[in-house]
Amino acid sequence: MRWDDLREVTLPPAVPGRLFLMAMPGRQRPLEGDIDKALAVGVTRLVCLVPLDEVAAKSPRYAQALASDELPWPVDLFPIENEHRPRELEPFARFVLELTEALRGGERLLLHCAAGVGRTGTVAACVLVALGLGLEEALDTVRRAGSFPETAEQREVIAWFAERQRQAAAGPSPSPAAESYGPGRQAPEVQGIDLGWPDGY
């Protein structure tokens, strides 16, 4: 599986939308070829997880297309620094839930960061959790599509989001242990779960 391939994530059967993952469009290859790949599978919305200065440095033609609004789809921007977690977690959670609702509404989303691995895998795993998959199943499903969280921070965010969803399903009054949970601290429900993969994957 090539890093620049357009890869599809397996969603629950009841979800009518489709979720695709990719490296940054136009990075080290023609932008037009990436656009053609996305059009061929019926993408309806592009989701960019990269700060615009990083886009400009790594794919100038794509940066130009974003600035001039010349892409054939609407674009959602949620910039996350490379190899880091989102700066604010609640806005991130709302963003994930918006993507989830778009998939439930039948949209076909193309999600990308720079290489299409770490930030992309982090968001995709959270989307799967929001669609009802368990934490380990979500991580495994995204890994099969060629993406995965690359850092401890990214893995902690996925675990945090899974716990947030569990609390939301359980009701409005989280336990003291859950209230104290956040990136850098593991809730009891996720302690001992291996959220990473062998070096060099």
PDB file of C-alpha atoms in Angstrom:
ATOM      1  CA  MET A   1       0.000   0.000   0.000  1.00  0.00           C
ATOM      2  CA  ARG A   2       1.568   3.294  -1.128  1.00  0.00           C
ATOM      3  CA  TRP A   3       1.528   6.316   1.175  1.00  0.00           C
ATOM      4  CA  ASP A   4      -0.028   8.432  -1.577  1.00  0.00           C
ATOM      5  CA  ASP A   5      -2.807   5.981  -2.461  1.00  0.00           C
ATOM      6  CA  LEU A   6      -6.417   6.927  -1.910  1.00  0.00           C
ATOM      7  CA  ARG A   7      -7.528   4.374   0.703  1.00  0.00           C
ATOM      8  CA  GLU A   8     -11.017   3.583   1.956  1.00  0.00           C
ATOM      9  CA  VAL A   9     -11.917   2.942   5.586  1.00  0.00           C
ATOM     10  CA  THR A  10     -14.477   0.219   6.248  1.00  0.00           C
ATOM     11  CA  LEU A  11     -17.493   1.807   7.946  1.00  0.00           C
ATOM     12  CA  PRO A  12     -20.362   0.087   9.783  1.00  0.00           C
ATOM     13  CA  PRO A  13     -22.879  -1.315   7.256  1.00  0.00           C
ATOM     14  CA  ALA A  14     -25.656   1.046   8.363  1.00  0.00           C
ATOM     15  CA  VAL A  15     -23.596   4.148   7.480  1.00  0.00           C
ATOM     16  CA  PRO A  16     -24.408   5.276   3.914  1.00  0.00           C
ATOM     17  CA  GLY A  17     -21.377   7.545   3.488  1.00  0.00           C
ATOM     18  CA  ARG A  18     -17.797   6.605   2.628  1.00  0.00           C
ATOM     19  CA  LEU A  19     -14.506   7.661   4.204  1.00  0.00           C
ATOM     20  CA  PHE A  20     -11.264   7.911   2.246  1.00  0.00           C
ATOM     21  CA  LEU A  21      -7.736   8.667   3.471  1.00  0.00           C
ATOM     22  CA  MET A  22      -4.853  10.144   1.511  1.00  0.00           C
ATOM     23  CA  ALA A  23      -1.593  12.037   1.751  1.00  0.00           C
ATOM     24  CA  MET A  24      -1.690  15.764   1.052  1.00  0.00           C
ATOM     25  CA  PRO A  25      -3.015  16.330  -2.482  1.00  0.00           C
ATOM     26  CA  GLY A  26      -0.319  17.404  -4.892  1.00  0.00           C
ATOM     27  CA  ARG A  27       2.550  16.593  -2.556  1.00  0.00           C
ATOM     28  CA  GLN A  28       5.453  15.264  -4.660  1.00  0.00           C
ATOM     29  CA  ARG A  29       3.035  14.506  -7.499  1.00  0.00           C
ATOM     30  CA  PRO A  30       0.587  16.371  -9.756  1.00  0.00           C
ATOM     31  CA  LEU A  31      -2.413  17.811  -7.932  1.00  0.00           C
ATOM     32  CA  GLU A  32      -4.648  17.088 -10.903  1.00  0.00           C
ATOM     33  CA  GLY A  33      -4.026  13.353 -10.576  1.00  0.00           C
ATOM     34  CA  ASP A  34      -5.169  13.376  -6.962  1.00  0.00           C
ATOM     35  CA  ILE A  35      -8.263  15.376  -7.876  1.00  0.00           C
ATOM     36  CA  ASP A  36      -9.095  12.843 -10.580  1.00  0.00           C
ATOM     37  CA  LYS A  37      -8.747   9.948  -8.106  1.00  0.00           C
ATOM     38  CA  ALA A  38     -11.110  11.634  -5.668  1.00  0.00           C
ATOM     39  CA  LEU A  39     -13.646  12.508  -8.356  1.00  0.00           C
ATOM     40  CA  ALA A  40     -13.603   8.891  -9.556  1.00  0.00           C
ATOM     41  CA  VAL A  41     -14.863   7.627  -6.185  1.00  0.00           C
ATOM     42  CA  GLY A  42     -17.427  10.388  -5.775  1.00  0.00           C
ATOM     43  CA  VAL A  43     -15.828  12.431  -2.988  1.00  0.00           C
ATOM     44  CA  THR A  44     -18.190  15.207  -1.860  1.00  0.00           C
ATOM     45  CA  ARG A  45     -16.063  16.966   0.786  1.00  0.00           C
ATOM     46  CA  LEU A  46     -12.359  17.410   1.478  1.00  0.00           C
ATOM     47  CA  VAL A  47     -11.058  17.535   5.063  1.00  0.00           C
ATOM     48  CA  CYS A  48      -7.637  19.162   5.520  1.00  0.00           C
ATOM     49  CA  LEU A  49      -5.880  18.602   8.864  1.00  0.00           C
ATOM     50  CA  VAL A  50      -2.761  20.599   7.991  1.00  0.00           C
ATOM     51  CA  PRO A  51      -1.906  24.207   8.945  1.00  0.00           C
ATOM     52  CA  LEU A  52      -1.882  26.386   5.842  1.00  0.00           C
ATOM     53  CA  ASP A  53       1.788  27.315   6.209  1.00  0.00           C
ATOM     54  CA  GLU A  54       2.657  23.616   6.152  1.00  0.00           C
ATOM     55  CA  VAL A  55       0.461  23.130   3.074  1.00  0.00           C
ATOM     56  CA  ALA A  56       2.283  25.975   1.322  1.00  0.00           C
ATOM     57  CA  ALA A  57       5.671  24.441   2.130  1.00  0.00           C
ATOM     58  CA  LYS A  58       4.803  20.887   1.100  1.00  0.00           C
ATOM     59  CA  SER A  59       2.320  21.332  -1.755  1.00  0.00           C
ATOM     60  CA  PRO A  60       2.382  24.869  -3.204  1.00  0.00           C
ATOM     61  CA  ARG A  61      -0.042  24.039  -6.007  1.00  0.00           C
ATOM     62  CA  TYR A  62      -2.575  22.675  -3.506  1.00  0.00           C
ATOM     63  CA  ALA A  63      -2.113  25.752  -1.312  1.00  0.00           C
ATOM     64  CA  GLN A  64      -2.894  27.910  -4.335  1.00  0.00           C
ATOM     65  CA  ALA A  65      -6.011  25.850  -5.082  1.00  0.00           C
ATOM     66  CA  LEU A  66      -7.210  26.246  -1.498  1.00  0.00           C
ATOM     67  CA  ALA A  67      -6.608  29.993  -1.517  1.00  0.00           C
ATOM     68  CA  SER A  68      -8.393  30.513  -4.830  1.00  0.00           C
ATOM     69  CA  ASP A  69     -11.298  28.192  -4.005  1.00  0.00           C
ATOM     70  CA  GLU A  70     -10.749  26.244  -7.222  1.00  0.00           C
ATOM     71  CA  LEU A  71     -11.156  22.714  -5.869  1.00  0.00           C
ATOM     72  CA  PRO A  72     -14.301  20.843  -6.963  1.00  0.00           C
ATOM     73  CA  TRP A  73     -15.542  20.280  -3.387  1.00  0.00           C
ATOM     74  CA  PRO A  74     -16.115  22.227  -0.196  1.00  0.00           C
ATOM     75  CA  VAL A  75     -13.119  22.029   2.147  1.00  0.00           C
ATOM     76  CA  ASP A  76     -13.211  21.667   5.936  1.00  0.00           C
ATOM     77  CA  LEU A  77     -10.063  22.981   7.630  1.00  0.00           C
ATOM     78  CA  PHE A  78      -9.048  21.743  11.073  1.00  0.00           C
ATOM     79  CA  PRO A  79      -5.303  22.357  11.385  1.00  0.00           C
ATOM     80  CA  ILE A  80      -3.255  20.150  13.705  1.00  0.00           C
ATOM     81  CA  GLU A  81       0.511  20.517  14.039  1.00  0.00           C
ATOM     82  CA  ASN A  82       2.513  17.583  12.695  1.00  0.00           C
ATOM     83  CA  GLU A  83       2.958  14.727  15.220  1.00  0.00           C
ATOM     84  CA  HIS A  84       0.872  16.581  17.805  1.00  0.00           C
ATOM     85  CA  ARG A  85      -2.618  16.425  19.209  1.00  0.00           C
ATOM     86  CA  PRO A  86      -5.267  19.115  18.632  1.00  0.00           C
ATOM     87  CA  ARG A  87      -4.666  22.207  20.766  1.00  0.00           C
ATOM     88  CA  GLU A  88      -8.222  22.232  22.133  1.00  0.00           C
ATOM     89  CA  LEU A  89     -10.008  18.962  22.714  1.00  0.00           C
ATOM     90  CA  GLU A  90     -13.668  19.968  22.884  1.00  0.00           C
ATOM     91  CA  PRO A  91     -13.627  21.807  19.525  1.00  0.00           C
ATOM     92  CA  PHE A  92     -11.866  18.735  18.135  1.00  0.00           C
ATOM     93  CA  ALA A  93     -14.592  16.458  19.503  1.00  0.00           C
ATOM     94  CA  ARG A  94     -17.287  18.638  17.927  1.00  0.00           C
ATOM     95  CA  PHE A  95     -15.425  18.539  14.626  1.00  0.00           C
ATOM     96  CA  VAL A  96     -15.269  14.723  14.741  1.00  0.00           C
ATOM     97  CA  LEU A  97     -18.998  14.543  15.456  1.00  0.00           C
ATOM     98  CA  GLU A  98     -19.703  16.853  12.508  1.00  0.00           C
ATOM     99  CA  LEU A  99     -17.759  14.504  10.231  1.00  0.00           C
ATOM    100  CA  THR A 100     -19.669  11.579  11.685  1.00  0.00           C
ATOM    101  CA  GLU A 101     -23.008  13.208  10.916  1.00  0.00           C
ATOM    102  CA  ALA A 102     -21.852  13.956   7.372  1.00  0.00           C
ATOM    103  CA  LEU A 103     -21.109  10.252   6.868  1.00  0.00           C
ATOM    104  CA  ARG A 104     -24.463   9.306   8.337  1.00  0.00           C
ATOM    105  CA  GLY A 105     -25.994  11.715   5.840  1.00  0.00           C
ATOM    106  CA  GLY A 106     -24.367   9.891   2.934  1.00  0.00           C
ATOM    107  CA  GLU A 107     -21.400  12.157   2.221  1.00  0.00           C
ATOM    108  CA  ARG A 108     -18.106  10.833   0.881  1.00  0.00           C
ATOM    109  CA  LEU A 109     -15.252  12.416   2.799  1.00  0.00           C
ATOM    110  CA  LEU A 110     -11.582  12.562   1.843  1.00  0.00           C
ATOM    111  CA  LEU A 111      -9.416  13.092   4.913  1.00  0.00           C
ATOM    112  CA  HIS A 112      -5.743  14.053   4.687  1.00  0.00           C
ATOM    113  CA  CYS A 113      -2.769  15.399   6.598  1.00  0.00           C
ATOM    114  CA  ALA A 114       0.766  15.535   5.128  1.00  0.00           C
ATOM    115  CA  ALA A 115       1.596  11.843   4.715  1.00  0.00           C
ATOM    116  CA  GLY A 116      -1.946  10.614   5.385  1.00  0.00           C
ATOM    117  CA  VAL A 117      -0.836   8.608   8.414  1.00  0.00           C
ATOM    118  CA  GLY A 118      -0.714  10.113  11.919  1.00  0.00           C
ATOM    119  CA  ARG A 119      -3.116  13.034  12.047  1.00  0.00           C
ATOM    120  CA  THR A 120      -5.326  11.358   9.468  1.00  0.00           C
ATOM    121  CA  GLY A 121      -5.358   8.089  11.405  1.00  0.00           C
ATOM    122  CA  THR A 122      -6.121   9.884  14.659  1.00  0.00           C
ATOM    123  CA  VAL A 123      -9.183  11.647  13.270  1.00  0.00           C
ATOM    124  CA  ALA A 124     -10.370   8.582  11.351  1.00  0.00           C
ATOM    125  CA  ALA A 125     -10.172   6.409  14.482  1.00  0.00           C
ATOM    126  CA  CYS A 126     -12.199   8.966  16.445  1.00  0.00           C
ATOM    127  CA  VAL A 127     -14.811   9.039  13.681  1.00  0.00           C
ATOM    128  CA  LEU A 128     -15.133   5.255  13.900  1.00  0.00           C
ATOM    129  CA  VAL A 129     -15.540   5.452  17.667  1.00  0.00           C
ATOM    130  CA  ALA A 130     -18.297   8.032  17.165  1.00  0.00           C
ATOM    131  CA  LEU A 131     -19.950   5.628  14.720  1.00  0.00           C
ATOM    132  CA  GLY A 132     -20.094   2.996  17.450  1.00  0.00           C
ATOM    133  CA  LEU A 133     -16.908   0.946  17.132  1.00  0.00           C
ATOM    134  CA  GLY A 134     -14.927   0.015  20.214  1.00  0.00           C
ATOM    135  CA  LEU A 135     -11.535   1.596  20.754  1.00  0.00           C
ATOM    136  CA  GLU A 136      -9.422  -1.370  19.674  1.00  0.00           C
ATOM    137  CA  GLU A 137     -11.664  -2.180  16.696  1.00  0.00           C
ATOM    138  CA  ALA A 138     -11.504   1.437  15.509  1.00  0.00           C
ATOM    139  CA  LEU A 139      -7.713   1.475  15.719  1.00  0.00           C
ATOM    140  CA  ASP A 140      -7.421  -1.840  13.896  1.00  0.00           C
ATOM    141  CA  THR A 141      -9.827  -0.750  11.155  1.00  0.00           C
ATOM    142  CA  VAL A 142      -7.880   2.447  10.505  1.00  0.00           C
ATOM    143  CA  ARG A 143      -4.597   0.556  10.555  1.00  0.00           C
ATOM    144  CA  ARG A 144      -5.902  -1.799   7.862  1.00  0.00           C
ATOM    145  CA  ALA A 145      -6.565   1.289   5.743  1.00  0.00           C
ATOM    146  CA  GLY A 146      -2.913   2.297   6.101  1.00  0.00           C
ATOM    147  CA  SER A 147      -3.103   4.991   8.787  1.00  0.00           C
ATOM    148  CA  PHE A 148      -2.497   5.020  12.536  1.00  0.00           C
ATOM    149  CA  PRO A 149      -1.621   7.431  15.364  1.00  0.00           C
ATOM    150  CA  GLU A 150       2.130   7.931  15.325  1.00  0.00           C
ATOM    151  CA  THR A 151       2.743   9.497  18.739  1.00  0.00           C
ATOM    152  CA  ALA A 152       1.702   8.991  22.345  1.00  0.00           C
ATOM    153  CA  GLU A 153      -0.186  12.299  22.218  1.00  0.00           C
ATOM    154  CA  GLN A 154      -2.244  11.136  19.257  1.00  0.00           C
ATOM    155  CA  ARG A 155      -3.006   7.783  20.880  1.00  0.00           C
ATOM    156  CA  GLU A 156      -4.075   9.534  24.076  1.00  0.00           C
ATOM    157  CA  VAL A 157      -6.486  11.762  22.156  1.00  0.00           C
ATOM    158  CA  ILE A 158      -8.238   8.739  20.660  1.00  0.00           C
ATOM    159  CA  ALA A 159      -8.549   7.152  24.107  1.00  0.00           C
ATOM    160  CA  TRP A 160      -9.827  10.475  25.500  1.00  0.00           C
ATOM    161  CA  PHE A 161     -12.442  10.710  22.771  1.00  0.00           C
ATOM    162  CA  ALA A 162     -13.555   7.105  23.344  1.00  0.00           C
ATOM    163  CA  GLU A 163     -13.993   7.852  27.054  1.00  0.00           C
ATOM    164  CA  ARG A 164     -15.870  11.059  26.238  1.00  0.00           C
ATOM    165  CA  GLN A 165     -18.266   9.093  24.045  1.00  0.00           C
ATOM    166  CA  ARG A 166     -18.734   6.490  26.771  1.00  0.00           C
ATOM    167  CA  GLN A 167     -19.594   9.212  29.266  1.00  0.00           C
ATOM    168  CA  ALA A 168     -22.045  10.816  26.839  1.00  0.00           C
ATOM    169  CA  ALA A 169     -23.807   7.494  26.324  1.00  0.00           C
ATOM    170  CA  ALA A 170     -23.923   6.806  30.070  1.00  0.00           C
ATOM    171  CA  GLY A 171     -25.460  10.140  31.049  1.00  0.00           C
ATOM    172  CA  PRO A 172     -24.552  13.655  32.174  1.00  0.00           C
ATOM    173  CA  SER A 173     -22.785  12.821  35.465  1.00  0.00           C
ATOM    174  CA  PRO A 174     -19.311  11.344  34.898  1.00  0.00           C
ATOM    175  CA  SER A 175     -17.520   9.589  37.706  1.00  0.00           C
ATOM    176  CA  PRO A 176     -14.645  11.381  39.517  1.00  0.00           C
ATOM    177  CA  ALA A 177     -12.175   9.049  37.822  1.00  0.00           C
ATOM    178  CA  ALA A 178     -13.521   9.965  34.397  1.00  0.00           C
ATOM    179  CA  GLU A 179     -13.476  13.685  35.206  1.00  0.00           C
ATOM    180  CA  SER A 180      -9.764  13.527  35.951  1.00  0.00           C
ATOM    181  CA  TYR A 181      -8.956  11.755  32.695  1.00  0.00           C
ATOM    182  CA  GLY A 182      -7.312  13.529  29.781  1.00  0.00           C
ATOM    183  CA  PRO A 183      -4.289  13.298  27.499  1.00  0.00           C
ATOM    184  CA  GLY A 184      -1.355  12.076  29.539  1.00  0.00           C
ATOM    185  CA  ARG A 185      -3.604  10.110  31.922  1.00  0.00           C
ATOM    186  CA  GLN A 186      -5.415   6.898  31.085  1.00  0.00           C
ATOM    187  CA  ALA A 187      -8.890   6.136  32.323  1.00  0.00           C
ATOM    188  CA  PRO A 188      -9.303   2.699  33.943  1.00  0.00           C
ATOM    189  CA  GLU A 189     -11.249   1.477  30.899  1.00  0.00           C
ATOM    190  CA  VAL A 190      -8.256   1.950  28.585  1.00  0.00           C
ATOM    191  CA  GLN A 191      -5.333   1.136  30.873  1.00  0.00           C
ATOM    192  CA  GLY A 192      -3.322  -1.754  29.543  1.00  0.00           C
ATOM    193  CA  ILE A 193      -4.674  -1.470  25.992  1.00  0.00           C
ATOM    194  CA  ASP A 194      -1.877  -1.460  23.434  1.00  0.00           C
ATOM    195  CA  LEU A 195      -2.632   1.571  21.272  1.00  0.00           C
ATOM    196  CA  GLY A 196       0.557   1.408  19.224  1.00  0.00           C
ATOM    197  CA  TRP A 197       2.174  -0.796  16.627  1.00  0.00           C
ATOM    198  CA  PRO A 198       5.643  -2.175  15.987  1.00  0.00           C
ATOM    199  CA  ASP A 199       8.362   0.356  15.206  1.00  0.00           C
ATOM    200  CA  GLY A 200       8.646   1.091  11.526  1.00  0.00           C
ATOM    201  CA  TYR A 201       5.082   0.103  10.608  1.00  0.00           C
TER     202      TYR A 201
END
